[in-house]
Structures are given as C-alpha cells and as structure tokens.
C-alpha cells in the first residue's frame, strides 16, 4: 500500500536561510511524487512534481525537490527562505496506475524575519 | 472565477441533519475527488470519480455519499451528520491524460454541533 511520511510537524527557519521540508514514501513500483502548499483559508496549490528523469525538479516560487530512490525520499528545498513562504506543506504520492493520490500529514513552515 | 468552486464556504449544522456540499469545475477535467482535512492527519480521500458513471470509495467513505451529476459537478452528502464529521472538506480535479498536480477548491469548513 502507498504511504507518505512527513517526519516533522513544524520547521522553523530564519529569512534568507535555506530550508528543507522532509518527505519519505512507500509505493509499489515507480512513484509519481508531488508537493503542495496551503496558505490560511485556502485550498492546496500544486508546487512541483517528479515523474521521471532528473532527480532535482524545480517548481513554483523558487522551490525545488530532490528525488532519492535509494532512500525513498523527496525533500522540498529552497535556497533562501522568505517570510511569505510560511505555510503548510504537503507531500503526496500517486501510484503509476494513477488511481489515487495519498497525502502526508503536512509540515508547517515558519520563516522568521 | 475559480477553476474549482465549492459551496458553501462555511456551514454549521446540527447532529442528524442531512447536508450537501457542492463542487463545480471549469477545468474540463474528467476526474474529481473529495478529501477531508483534519489537523495532524493531512488529507484523507472520501470518494473519487473518474467519469460520470464511475464512482469509487476512498479510505473513509462511511457516513458519506456522492453524486456526479455531470462531468463538471461532484457533490458530497452527509446523510446524518455527526460531530466527528467536523472538518475542512476539499474537492479536487485532475486530467486522466496528464500526470499533473490536482486542482483544489478553496474548501468547505463544516461544523457539526
């Protein structure tokens, strides 16, 4: 069965510092992996995806994510955090058949000025 | 106008009442989903539909029912609401021809008292 783990409930980082939000997954076969962001009182917004190819994928708002097959991880990164990046971040995995997507529990990111 | 519109945005209802949450989309996507968000639990899939004649249960379908009235409309019903159905409900859509992130509505905050 598919599963997604986000080991940190909250990540705190100072503005201008690099940030990492961690995600590990379990799925049969090759995964499709996604990151979403949720701002207060809003729905989830798609940030980026990994399907195949380069292990480093780039997405919206300067975010990128690194796929590591041996560690079954897909960590979200940004070189320089902004206060406006403060939000709830969800990692998600979809199986190759594409029937449904499983979401992690979410990680709240606080960026302090 | 939003690509995925959910109504109502907020609703307070009493235990035992029937309530319907509605979702409509202008994306032209064939697949639609209902998720429930609870703090610390992430998003859990309630029902999903791959076309008008295809309805499938998700991981937490008990106490819920759905109707896909048209490709663009997918409604979620709580036949007899109970307090532990208090949550934030999201509708999402996707295109079966593409591996893209889902498009989410802004959510319905439901409180059952």
mmCIF file with all atom_site columns, C-alpha atoms in Angstrom:
data_model
loop_
_atom_site.group_PDB
_atom_site.id
_atom_site.type_symbol
_atom_site.label_atom_id
_atom_site.label_alt_id
_atom_site.label_comp_id
_atom_site.label_asym_id
_atom_site.label_entity_id
_atom_site.label_seq_id
_atom_site.pdbx_PDB_ins_code
_atom_site.Cartn_x
_atom_site.Cartn_y
_atom_site.Cartn_z
_atom_site.occupancy
_atom_site.B_iso_or_equiv
_atom_site.pdbx_formal_charge
_atom_site.auth_seq_id
_atom_site.auth_comp_id
_atom_site.auth_asym_id
_atom_site.auth_atom_id
_atom_site.pdbx_PDB_model_num
ATOM 1   C CA . UNK A 1 1   ? 0.000   0.000  0.000   1.00 0.00 ? 1   UNK A CA 1
ATOM 2   C CA . UNK A 1 2   ? 1.075   3.544  -0.643  1.00 0.00 ? 2   UNK A CA 1
ATOM 3   C CA . UNK A 1 3   ? 2.131   5.755  2.236   1.00 0.00 ? 3   UNK A CA 1
ATOM 4   C CA . UNK A 1 4   ? 3.768   9.094  2.768   1.00 0.00 ? 4   UNK A CA 1
ATOM 5   C CA . UNK A 1 5   ? 5.581   10.294 5.875   1.00 0.00 ? 5   UNK A CA 1
ATOM 6   C CA . UNK A 1 6   ? 6.473   13.848 6.760   1.00 0.00 ? 6   UNK A CA 1
ATOM 7   C CA . UNK A 1 7   ? 8.549   13.374 9.916   1.00 0.00 ? 7   UNK A CA 1
ATOM 8   C CA . UNK A 1 8   ? 8.448   16.998 11.060  1.00 0.00 ? 8   UNK A CA 1
ATOM 9   C CA . UNK A 1 9   ? 5.240   18.644 12.213  1.00 0.00 ? 9   UNK A CA 1
ATOM 10  C CA . UNK A 1 10  ? 6.939   22.039 12.064  1.00 0.00 ? 10  UNK A CA 1
ATOM 11  C CA . UNK A 1 11  ? 10.076  23.540 10.570  1.00 0.00 ? 11  UNK A CA 1
ATOM 12  C CA . UNK A 1 12  ? 11.437  26.883 11.707  1.00 0.00 ? 12  UNK A CA 1
ATOM 13  C CA . UNK A 1 13  ? 13.938  28.825 9.635   1.00 0.00 ? 13  UNK A CA 1
ATOM 14  C CA . UNK A 1 14  ? 15.233  32.380 9.511   1.00 0.00 ? 14  UNK A CA 1
ATOM 15  C CA . UNK A 1 15  ? 14.559  34.500 6.460   1.00 0.00 ? 15  UNK A CA 1
ATOM 16  C CA . UNK A 1 16  ? 17.372  34.226 3.969   1.00 0.00 ? 16  UNK A CA 1
ATOM 17  C CA . UNK A 1 17  ? 18.477  30.813 5.191   1.00 0.00 ? 17  UNK A CA 1
ATOM 18  C CA . UNK A 1 18  ? 18.000  27.634 3.171   1.00 0.00 ? 18  UNK A CA 1
ATOM 19  C CA . UNK A 1 19  ? 15.034  25.467 4.049   1.00 0.00 ? 19  UNK A CA 1
ATOM 20  C CA . UNK A 1 20  ? 14.308  21.759 3.770   1.00 0.00 ? 20  UNK A CA 1
ATOM 21  C CA . UNK A 1 21  ? 10.984  20.029 4.369   1.00 0.00 ? 21  UNK A CA 1
ATOM 22  C CA . UNK A 1 22  ? 11.346  16.270 4.516   1.00 0.00 ? 22  UNK A CA 1
ATOM 23  C CA . UNK A 1 23  ? 9.230   13.567 2.902   1.00 0.00 ? 23  UNK A CA 1
ATOM 24  C CA . UNK A 1 24  ? 9.621   9.814  2.591   1.00 0.00 ? 24  UNK A CA 1
ATOM 25  C CA . UNK A 1 25  ? 7.310   7.498  0.718   1.00 0.00 ? 25  UNK A CA 1
ATOM 26  C CA . UNK A 1 26  ? 6.389   3.898  0.124   1.00 0.00 ? 26  UNK A CA 1
ATOM 27  C CA . UNK A 1 27  ? 4.786   2.704  -3.095  1.00 0.00 ? 27  UNK A CA 1
ATOM 28  C CA . UNK A 1 28  ? 4.897   -0.314 -5.353  1.00 0.00 ? 28  UNK A CA 1
ATOM 29  C CA . UNK A 1 29  ? 6.858   0.387  -8.469  1.00 0.00 ? 29  UNK A CA 1
ATOM 30  C CA . UNK A 1 30  ? 7.958   3.798  -9.618  1.00 0.00 ? 30  UNK A CA 1
ATOM 31  C CA . UNK A 1 31  ? 6.199   6.722  -7.958  1.00 0.00 ? 31  UNK A CA 1
ATOM 32  C CA . UNK A 1 32  ? 4.797   9.986  -9.058  1.00 0.00 ? 32  UNK A CA 1
ATOM 33  C CA . UNK A 1 33  ? 5.621   12.491 -6.324  1.00 0.00 ? 33  UNK A CA 1
ATOM 34  C CA . UNK A 1 34  ? 4.182   15.910 -5.627  1.00 0.00 ? 34  UNK A CA 1
ATOM 35  C CA . UNK A 1 35  ? 4.483   18.855 -3.286  1.00 0.00 ? 35  UNK A CA 1
ATOM 36  C CA . UNK A 1 36  ? 1.617   21.191 -2.464  1.00 0.00 ? 36  UNK A CA 1
ATOM 37  C CA . UNK A 1 37  ? 1.393   24.342 -0.360  1.00 0.00 ? 37  UNK A CA 1
ATOM 38  C CA . UNK A 1 38  ? -1.597  25.542 1.637   1.00 0.00 ? 38  UNK A CA 1
ATOM 39  C CA . UNK A 1 39  ? -1.965  29.115 2.812   1.00 0.00 ? 39  UNK A CA 1
ATOM 40  C CA . UNK A 1 40  ? -4.507  30.002 5.526   1.00 0.00 ? 40  UNK A CA 1
ATOM 41  C CA . UNK A 1 41  ? -8.137  29.679 4.433   1.00 0.00 ? 41  UNK A CA 1
ATOM 42  C CA . UNK A 1 42  ? -7.098  28.443 1.010   1.00 0.00 ? 42  UNK A CA 1
ATOM 43  C CA . UNK A 1 43  ? -7.072  25.185 -0.864  1.00 0.00 ? 43  UNK A CA 1
ATOM 44  C CA . UNK A 1 44  ? -3.887  23.342 -1.694  1.00 0.00 ? 44  UNK A CA 1
ATOM 45  C CA . UNK A 1 45  ? -1.779  24.683 -4.523  1.00 0.00 ? 45  UNK A CA 1
ATOM 46  C CA . UNK A 1 46  ? 0.445   22.475 -6.633  1.00 0.00 ? 46  UNK A CA 1
ATOM 47  C CA . UNK A 1 47  ? 4.162   23.340 -6.324  1.00 0.00 ? 47  UNK A CA 1
ATOM 48  C CA . UNK A 1 48  ? 6.081   20.703 -8.247  1.00 0.00 ? 48  UNK A CA 1
ATOM 49  C CA . UNK A 1 49  ? 6.157   17.082 -9.348  1.00 0.00 ? 49  UNK A CA 1
ATOM 50  C CA . UNK A 1 50  ? 8.556   14.268 -10.070 1.00 0.00 ? 50  UNK A CA 1
ATOM 51  C CA . UNK A 1 51  ? 7.647   11.756 -12.749 1.00 0.00 ? 51  UNK A CA 1
ATOM 52  C CA . UNK A 1 52  ? 10.922  10.604 -14.223 1.00 0.00 ? 52  UNK A CA 1
ATOM 53  C CA . UNK A 1 53  ? 14.272  11.960 -15.307 1.00 0.00 ? 53  UNK A CA 1
ATOM 54  C CA . UNK A 1 54  ? 16.445  14.387 -13.345 1.00 0.00 ? 54  UNK A CA 1
ATOM 55  C CA . UNK A 1 55  ? 16.388  13.813 -9.623  1.00 0.00 ? 55  UNK A CA 1
ATOM 56  C CA . UNK A 1 56  ? 16.232  17.556 -8.942  1.00 0.00 ? 56  UNK A CA 1
ATOM 57  C CA . UNK A 1 57  ? 12.978  19.117 -10.033 1.00 0.00 ? 57  UNK A CA 1
ATOM 58  C CA . UNK A 1 58  ? 12.139  22.795 -9.961  1.00 0.00 ? 58  UNK A CA 1
ATOM 59  C CA . UNK A 1 59  ? 8.762   24.283 -9.238  1.00 0.00 ? 59  UNK A CA 1
ATOM 60  C CA . UNK A 1 60  ? 6.888   27.437 -8.379  1.00 0.00 ? 60  UNK A CA 1
ATOM 61  C CA . UNK A 1 61  ? 8.112   30.266 -6.130  1.00 0.00 ? 61  UNK A CA 1
ATOM 62  C CA . UNK A 1 62  ? 11.751  29.136 -6.241  1.00 0.00 ? 62  UNK A CA 1
ATOM 63  C CA . UNK A 1 63  ? 11.114  25.763 -4.660  1.00 0.00 ? 63  UNK A CA 1
ATOM 64  C CA . UNK A 1 64  ? 12.836  22.592 -5.766  1.00 0.00 ? 64  UNK A CA 1
ATOM 65  C CA . UNK A 1 65  ? 12.768  18.991 -4.627  1.00 0.00 ? 65  UNK A CA 1
ATOM 66  C CA . UNK A 1 66  ? 15.281  16.187 -4.727  1.00 0.00 ? 66  UNK A CA 1
ATOM 67  C CA . UNK A 1 67  ? 14.187  12.654 -5.508  1.00 0.00 ? 67  UNK A CA 1
ATOM 68  C CA . UNK A 1 68  ? 16.304  9.925  -3.938  1.00 0.00 ? 68  UNK A CA 1
ATOM 69  C CA . UNK A 1 69  ? 15.208  6.462  -4.967  1.00 0.00 ? 69  UNK A CA 1
ATOM 70  C CA . UNK A 1 70  ? 17.525  4.532  -2.636  1.00 0.00 ? 70  UNK A CA 1
ATOM 71  C CA . UNK A 1 71  ? 16.277  6.489  0.380   1.00 0.00 ? 71  UNK A CA 1
ATOM 72  C CA . UNK A 1 72  ? 12.700  6.707  -0.941  1.00 0.00 ? 72  UNK A CA 1
ATOM 73  C CA . UNK A 1 73  ? 12.719  10.402 -0.175  1.00 0.00 ? 73  UNK A CA 1
ATOM 74  C CA . UNK A 1 74  ? 11.504  13.528 -1.914  1.00 0.00 ? 74  UNK A CA 1
ATOM 75  C CA . UNK A 1 75  ? 12.618  16.504 0.181   1.00 0.00 ? 75  UNK A CA 1
ATOM 76  C CA . UNK A 1 76  ? 11.443  20.022 -0.623  1.00 0.00 ? 76  UNK A CA 1
ATOM 77  C CA . UNK A 1 77  ? 14.108  22.713 -0.645  1.00 0.00 ? 77  UNK A CA 1
ATOM 78  C CA . UNK A 1 78  ? 14.606  26.398 -1.206  1.00 0.00 ? 78  UNK A CA 1
ATOM 79  C CA . UNK A 1 79  ? 17.985  28.171 -1.162  1.00 0.00 ? 79  UNK A CA 1
ATOM 80  C CA . UNK A 1 80  ? 16.759  31.322 0.570   1.00 0.00 ? 80  UNK A CA 1
ATOM 81  C CA . UNK A 1 81  ? 13.540  31.372 2.602   1.00 0.00 ? 81  UNK A CA 1
ATOM 82  C CA . UNK A 1 82  ? 11.072  34.244 2.603   1.00 0.00 ? 82  UNK A CA 1
ATOM 83  C CA . UNK A 1 83  ? 8.621   35.183 5.341   1.00 0.00 ? 83  UNK A CA 1
ATOM 84  C CA . UNK A 1 84  ? 5.891   34.730 2.744   1.00 0.00 ? 84  UNK A CA 1
ATOM 85  C CA . UNK A 1 85  ? 6.875   31.055 2.428   1.00 0.00 ? 85  UNK A CA 1
ATOM 86  C CA . UNK A 1 86  ? 5.307   30.426 5.826   1.00 0.00 ? 86  UNK A CA 1
ATOM 87  C CA . UNK A 1 87  ? 2.526   27.934 5.162   1.00 0.00 ? 87  UNK A CA 1
ATOM 88  C CA . UNK A 1 88  ? 1.525   24.285 5.445   1.00 0.00 ? 88  UNK A CA 1
ATOM 89  C CA . UNK A 1 89  ? 3.305   21.956 3.017   1.00 0.00 ? 89  UNK A CA 1
ATOM 90  C CA . UNK A 1 90  ? 2.068   18.568 1.886   1.00 0.00 ? 90  UNK A CA 1
ATOM 91  C CA . UNK A 1 91  ? 3.968   15.801 0.156   1.00 0.00 ? 91  UNK A CA 1
ATOM 92  C CA . UNK A 1 92  ? 1.924   13.359 -1.931  1.00 0.00 ? 92  UNK A CA 1
ATOM 93  C CA . UNK A 1 93  ? 2.482   10.127 -3.835  1.00 0.00 ? 93  UNK A CA 1
ATOM 94  C CA . UNK A 1 94  ? 0.494   8.650  -6.694  1.00 0.00 ? 94  UNK A CA 1
ATOM 95  C CA . UNK A 1 95  ? 0.954   5.141  -7.990  1.00 0.00 ? 95  UNK A CA 1
ATOM 96  C CA . UNK A 1 96  ? 1.822   4.528  -11.619 1.00 0.00 ? 96  UNK A CA 1
ATOM 97  C CA . UNK A 1 97  ? -1.716  3.382  -12.362 1.00 0.00 ? 97  UNK A CA 1
ATOM 98  C CA . UNK A 1 98  ? -2.754  6.834  -11.226 1.00 0.00 ? 98  UNK A CA 1
ATOM 99  C CA . UNK A 1 99  ? -5.842  5.760  -9.431  1.00 0.00 ? 99  UNK A CA 1
ATOM 100 C CA . UNK A 1 100 ? -5.438  7.971  -6.428  1.00 0.00 ? 100 UNK A CA 1
ATOM 101 C CA . UNK A 1 101 ? -3.044  10.194 -4.546  1.00 0.00 ? 101 UNK A CA 1
ATOM 102 C CA . UNK A 1 102 ? -2.064  9.764  -0.914  1.00 0.00 ? 102 UNK A CA 1
ATOM 103 C CA . UNK A 1 103 ? -1.077  12.844 1.081   1.00 0.00 ? 103 UNK A CA 1
ATOM 104 C CA . UNK A 1 104 ? 1.246   13.192 4.027   1.00 0.00 ? 104 UNK A CA 1
ATOM 105 C CA . UNK A 1 105 ? 0.097   14.770 7.273   1.00 0.00 ? 105 UNK A CA 1
ATOM 106 C CA . UNK A 1 106 ? 1.678   18.095 6.396   1.00 0.00 ? 106 UNK A CA 1
ATOM 107 C CA . UNK A 1 107 ? 4.571   20.170 7.737   1.00 0.00 ? 107 UNK A CA 1
ATOM 108 C CA . UNK A 1 108 ? 4.068   23.699 8.943   1.00 0.00 ? 108 UNK A CA 1
ATOM 109 C CA . UNK A 1 109 ? 6.877   26.014 7.883   1.00 0.00 ? 109 UNK A CA 1
ATOM 110 C CA . UNK A 1 110 ? 7.580   29.170 9.884   1.00 0.00 ? 110 UNK A CA 1
ATOM 111 C CA . UNK A 1 111 ? 10.001  31.662 8.401   1.00 0.00 ? 111 UNK A CA 1
ATOM 112 C CA . UNK A 1 112 ? 11.089  34.286 10.884  1.00 0.00 ? 112 UNK A CA 1
ATOM 113 C CA . UNK A 1 113 ? 12.139  37.750 9.770   1.00 0.00 ? 113 UNK A CA 1
ATOM 114 C CA . UNK B 2 1   ? -13.836 32.823 -11.475 1.00 0.00 ? 1   UNK B CA 1
ATOM 115 C CA . UNK B 2 2   ? -12.108 29.991 -9.674  1.00 0.00 ? 2   UNK B CA 1
ATOM 116 C CA . UNK B 2 3   ? -11.337 26.822 -11.624 1.00 0.00 ? 3   UNK B CA 1
ATOM 117 C CA . UNK B 2 4   ? -12.857 24.689 -8.859  1.00 0.00 ? 4   UNK B CA 1
ATOM 118 C CA . UNK B 2 5   ? -15.703 26.204 -6.867  1.00 0.00 ? 5   UNK B CA 1
ATOM 119 C CA . UNK B 2 6   ? -17.015 24.777 -3.644  1.00 0.00 ? 6   UNK B CA 1
ATOM 120 C CA . UNK B 2 7   ? -20.220 25.819 -1.920  1.00 0.00 ? 7   UNK B CA 1
ATOM 121 C CA . UNK B 2 8   ? -20.860 26.666 0.814   1.00 0.00 ? 8   UNK B CA 1
ATOM 122 C CA . UNK B 2 9   ? -17.558 28.013 2.172   1.00 0.00 ? 9   UNK B CA 1
ATOM 123 C CA . UNK B 2 10  ? -18.692 27.594 5.756   1.00 0.00 ? 10  UNK B CA 1
ATOM 124 C CA . UNK B 2 11  ? -21.555 25.662 7.271   1.00 0.00 ? 11  UNK B CA 1
ATOM 125 C CA . UNK B 2 12  ? -22.739 24.909 10.769  1.00 0.00 ? 12  UNK B CA 1
ATOM 126 C CA . UNK B 2 13  ? -25.279 22.135 11.061  1.00 0.00 ? 13  UNK B CA 1
ATOM 127 C CA . UNK B 2 14  ? -26.869 20.077 13.767  1.00 0.00 ? 14  UNK B CA 1
ATOM 128 C CA . UNK B 2 15  ? -26.304 16.425 14.527  1.00 0.00 ? 15  UNK B CA 1
ATOM 129 C CA . UNK B 2 16  ? -28.594 14.227 12.478  1.00 0.00 ? 16  UNK B CA 1
ATOM 130 C CA . UNK B 2 17  ? -29.193 16.722 9.700   1.00 0.00 ? 17  UNK B CA 1
ATOM 131 C CA . UNK B 2 18  ? -28.569 15.932 6.052   1.00 0.00 ? 18  UNK B CA 1
ATOM 132 C CA . UNK B 2 19  ? -26.157 18.242 4.320   1.00 0.00 ? 19  UNK B CA 1
ATOM 133 C CA . UNK B 2 20  ? -24.783 18.503 0.811   1.00 0.00 ? 20  UNK B CA 1
ATOM 134 C CA . UNK B 2 21  ? -21.508 20.065 -0.224  1.00 0.00 ? 21  UNK B CA 1
ATOM 135 C CA . UNK B 2 22  ? -21.211 21.020 -3.858  1.00 0.00 ? 22  UNK B CA 1
ATOM 136 C CA . UNK B 2 23  ? -18.290 21.239 -6.220  1.00 0.00 ? 23  UNK B CA 1
ATOM 137 C CA . UNK B 2 24  ? -18.150 22.501 -9.775  1.00 0.00 ? 24  UNK B CA 1
ATOM 138 C CA . UNK B 2 25  ? -15.186 22.911 -12.100 1.00 0.00 ? 25  UNK B CA 1
ATOM 139 C CA . UNK B 2 26  ? -14.327 24.713 -15.292 1.00 0.00 ? 26  UNK B CA 1
ATOM 140 C CA . UNK B 2 27  ? -11.050 22.875 -15.931 1.00 0.00 ? 27  UNK B CA 1
ATOM 141 C CA . UNK B 2 28  ? -12.619 20.293 -18.199 1.00 0.00 ? 28  UNK B CA 1
ATOM 142 C CA . UNK B 2 29  ? -11.035 17.568 -16.088 1.00 0.00 ? 29  UNK B CA 1
ATOM 143 C CA . UNK B 2 30  ? -12.616 14.133 -16.086 1.00 0.00 ? 30  UNK B CA 1
ATOM 144 C CA . UNK B 2 31  ? -11.538 13.063 -12.597 1.00 0.00 ? 31  UNK B CA 1
ATOM 145 C CA . UNK B 2 32  ? -12.911 14.531 -9.390  1.00 0.00 ? 32  UNK B CA 1
ATOM 146 C CA . UNK B 2 33  ? -12.193 13.833 -5.737  1.00 0.00 ? 33  UNK B CA 1
ATOM 147 C CA . UNK B 2 34  ? -13.455 14.636 -2.273  1.00 0.00 ? 34  UNK B CA 1
ATOM 148 C CA . UNK B 2 35  ? -10.940 14.887 0.555   1.00 0.00 ? 35  UNK B CA 1
ATOM 149 C CA . UNK B 2 36  ? -11.296 15.662 4.202   1.00 0.00 ? 36  UNK B CA 1
ATOM 150 C CA . UNK B 2 37  ? -8.608  17.586 6.126   1.00 0.00 ? 37  UNK B CA 1
ATOM 151 C CA . UNK B 2 38  ? -8.132  17.207 9.862   1.00 0.00 ? 38  UNK B CA 1
ATOM 152 C CA . UNK B 2 39  ? -5.235  18.741 11.829  1.00 0.00 ? 39  UNK B CA 1
ATOM 153 C CA . UNK B 2 40  ? -2.311  16.342 12.049  1.00 0.00 ? 40  UNK B CA 1
ATOM 154 C CA . UNK B 2 41  ? -3.928  13.832 9.715   1.00 0.00 ? 41  UNK B CA 1
ATOM 155 C CA . UNK B 2 42  ? -3.412  15.534 6.388   1.00 0.00 ? 42  UNK B CA 1
ATOM 156 C CA . UNK B 2 43  ? -5.915  14.880 3.641   1.00 0.00 ? 43  UNK B CA 1
ATOM 157 C CA . UNK B 2 44  ? -7.876  11.662 3.514   1.00 0.00 ? 44  UNK B CA 1
ATOM 158 C CA . UNK B 2 45  ? -9.766  10.513 0.448   1.00 0.00 ? 45  UNK B CA 1
ATOM 159 C CA . UNK B 2 46  ? -13.515 10.109 0.858   1.00 0.00 ? 46  UNK B CA 1
ATOM 160 C CA . UNK B 2 47  ? -14.706 9.346  -2.690  1.00 0.00 ? 47  UNK B CA 1
ATOM 161 C CA . UNK B 2 48  ? -13.381 9.713  -6.195  1.00 0.00 ? 48  UNK B CA 1
ATOM 162 C CA . UNK B 2 49  ? -14.894 9.637  -9.650  1.00 0.00 ? 49  UNK B CA 1
ATOM 163 C CA . UNK B 2 50  ? -13.084 9.040  -12.921 1.00 0.00 ? 50  UNK B CA 1
ATOM 164 C CA . UNK B 2 51  ? -16.071 9.904  -15.065 1.00 0.00 ? 51  UNK B CA 1
ATOM 165 C CA . UNK B 2 52  ? -19.807 10.460 -14.726 1.00 0.00 ? 52  UNK B CA 1
ATOM 166 C CA . UNK B 2 53  ? -20.566 6.756  -14.480 1.00 0.00 ? 53  UNK B CA 1
ATOM 167 C CA . UNK B 2 54  ? -17.627 5.832  -12.279 1.00 0.00 ? 54  UNK B CA 1
ATOM 168 C CA . UNK B 2 55  ? -17.781 6.356  -8.514  1.00 0.00 ? 55  UNK B CA 1
ATOM 169 C CA . UNK B 2 56  ? -15.324 4.797  -6.078  1.00 0.00 ? 56  UNK B CA 1
ATOM 170 C CA . UNK B 2 57  ? -14.976 4.730  -2.330  1.00 0.00 ? 57  UNK B CA 1
ATOM 171 C CA . UNK B 2 58  ? -11.880 6.163  -0.742  1.00 0.00 ? 58  UNK B CA 1
ATOM 172 C CA . UNK B 2 59  ? -10.343 5.312  2.600   1.00 0.00 ? 59  UNK B CA 1
ATOM 173 C CA . UNK B 2 60  ? -13.023 6.984  4.767   1.00 0.00 ? 60  UNK B CA 1
ATOM 174 C CA . UNK B 2 61  ? -16.318 6.725  2.879   1.00 0.00 ? 61  UNK B CA 1
ATOM 175 C CA . UNK B 2 62  ? -18.529 5.562  5.766   1.00 0.00 ? 62  UNK B CA 1
ATOM 176 C CA . UNK B 2 63  ? -21.205 8.156  6.550   1.00 0.00 ? 63  UNK B CA 1
ATOM 177 C CA . UNK B 2 64  ? -20.773 9.887  3.193   1.00 0.00 ? 64  UNK B CA 1
ATOM 178 C CA . UNK B 2 65  ? -22.284 9.556  -0.261  1.00 0.00 ? 65  UNK B CA 1
ATOM 179 C CA . UNK B 2 66  ? -21.583 11.306 -3.543  1.00 0.00 ? 66  UNK B CA 1
ATOM 180 C CA . UNK B 2 67  ? -23.239 12.142 -6.814  1.00 0.00 ? 67  UNK B CA 1
ATOM 181 C CA . UNK B 2 68  ? -21.549 13.011 -10.111 1.00 0.00 ? 68  UNK B CA 1
ATOM 182 C CA . UNK B 2 69  ? -24.290 14.967 -11.804 1.00 0.00 ? 69  UNK B CA 1
ATOM 183 C CA . UNK B 2 70  ? -22.199 15.957 -14.799 1.00 0.00 ? 70  UNK B CA 1
ATOM 184 C CA . UNK B 2 71  ? -18.541 15.949 -15.746 1.00 0.00 ? 71  UNK B CA 1
ATOM 185 C CA . UNK B 2 72  ? -18.218 19.344 -14.098 1.00 0.00 ? 72  UNK B CA 1
ATOM 186 C CA . UNK B 2 73  ? -20.203 18.668 -10.918 1.00 0.00 ? 73  UNK B CA 1
ATOM 187 C CA . UNK B 2 74  ? -19.486 16.378 -7.992  1.00 0.00 ? 74  UNK B CA 1
ATOM 188 C CA . UNK B 2 75  ? -21.415 16.683 -4.741  1.00 0.00 ? 75  UNK B CA 1
ATOM 189 C CA . UNK B 2 76  ? -20.774 15.153 -1.335  1.00 0.00 ? 76  UNK B CA 1
ATOM 190 C CA . UNK B 2 77  ? -23.593 14.351 1.085   1.00 0.00 ? 77  UNK B CA 1
ATOM 191 C CA . UNK B 2 78  ? -23.641 13.596 4.758   1.00 0.00 ? 78  UNK B CA 1
ATOM 192 C CA . UNK B 2 79  ? -26.890 11.721 5.253   1.00 0.00 ? 79  UNK B CA 1
ATOM 193 C CA . UNK B 2 80  ? -26.985 12.162 9.016   1.00 0.00 ? 80  UNK B CA 1
ATOM 194 C CA . UNK B 2 81  ? -24.237 14.443 10.230  1.00 0.00 ? 81  UNK B CA 1
ATOM 195 C CA . UNK B 2 82  ? -22.312 13.644 13.397  1.00 0.00 ? 82  UNK B CA 1
ATOM 196 C CA . UNK B 2 83  ? -19.832 15.810 15.338  1.00 0.00 ? 83  UNK B CA 1
ATOM 197 C CA . UNK B 2 84  ? -16.750 13.847 14.258  1.00 0.00 ? 84  UNK B CA 1
ATOM 198 C CA . UNK B 2 85  ? -17.504 14.859 10.685  1.00 0.00 ? 85  UNK B CA 1
ATOM 199 C CA . UNK B 2 86  ? -16.498 18.378 11.649  1.00 0.00 ? 86  UNK B CA 1
ATOM 200 C CA . UNK B 2 87  ? -13.611 19.103 9.286   1.00 0.00 ? 87  UNK B CA 1
ATOM 201 C CA . UNK B 2 88  ? -12.404 21.023 6.273   1.00 0.00 ? 88  UNK B CA 1
ATOM 202 C CA . UNK B 2 89  ? -13.590 19.404 3.043   1.00 0.00 ? 89  UNK B CA 1
ATOM 203 C CA . UNK B 2 90  ? -11.846 19.811 -0.283  1.00 0.00 ? 90  UNK B CA 1
ATOM 204 C CA . UNK B 2 91  ? -12.876 18.989 -3.792  1.00 0.00 ? 91  UNK B CA 1
ATOM 205 C CA . UNK B 2 92  ? -10.110 18.394 -6.328  1.00 0.00 ? 92  UNK B CA 1
ATOM 206 C CA . UNK B 2 93  ? -9.876  17.633 -10.030 1.00 0.00 ? 93  UNK B CA 1
ATOM 207 C CA . UNK B 2 94  ? -7.349  16.080 -12.385 1.00 0.00 ? 94  UNK B CA 1
ATOM 208 C CA . UNK B 2 95  ? -6.947  15.164 -16.032 1.00 0.00 ? 95  UNK B CA 1
ATOM 209 C CA . UNK B 2 96  ? -6.504  11.483 -16.785 1.00 0.00 ? 96  UNK B CA 1
ATOM 210 C CA . UNK B 2 97  ? -4.432  12.323 -19.862 1.00 0.00 ? 97  UNK B CA 1
ATOM 211 C CA . UNK B 2 98  ? -1.750  14.145 -17.874 1.00 0.00 ? 98  UNK B CA 1
ATOM 212 C CA . UNK B 2 99  ? 0.308   13.495 -14.776 1.00 0.00 ? 99  UNK B CA 1
ATOM 213 C CA . UNK B 2 100 ? -0.185  16.848 -13.140 1.00 0.00 ? 100 UNK B CA 1
ATOM 214 C CA . UNK B 2 101 ? -0.971  18.017 -9.682  1.00 0.00 ? 101 UNK B CA 1
ATOM 215 C CA . UNK B 2 102 ? -4.565  18.226 -8.625  1.00 0.00 ? 102 UNK B CA 1
ATOM 216 C CA . UNK B 2 103 ? -6.512  21.473 -8.788  1.00 0.00 ? 103 UNK B CA 1
ATOM 217 C CA . UNK B 2 104 ? -8.206  22.125 -5.469  1.00 0.00 ? 104 UNK B CA 1
ATOM 218 C CA . UNK B 2 105 ? -11.189 24.194 -4.481  1.00 0.00 ? 105 UNK B CA 1
ATOM 219 C CA . UNK B 2 106 ? -10.966 26.621 -1.574  1.00 0.00 ? 106 UNK B CA 1
ATOM 220 C CA . UNK B 2 107 ? -12.664 24.212 0.771   1.00 0.00 ? 107 UNK B CA 1
ATOM 221 C CA . UNK B 2 108 ? -15.807 23.988 2.880   1.00 0.00 ? 108 UNK B CA 1
ATOM 222 C CA . UNK B 2 109 ? -15.435 24.317 6.624   1.00 0.00 ? 109 UNK B CA 1
ATOM 223 C CA . UNK B 2 110 ? -18.155 22.158 8.153   1.00 0.00 ? 110 UNK B CA 1
ATOM 224 C CA . UNK B 2 111 ? -19.048 22.214 11.826  1.00 0.00 ? 111 UNK B CA 1
ATOM 225 C CA . UNK B 2 112 ? -21.500 19.682 13.223  1.00 0.00 ? 112 UNK B CA 1
ATOM 226 C CA . UNK B 2 113 ? -22.882 20.649 16.634  1.00 0.00 ? 113 UNK B CA 1
#
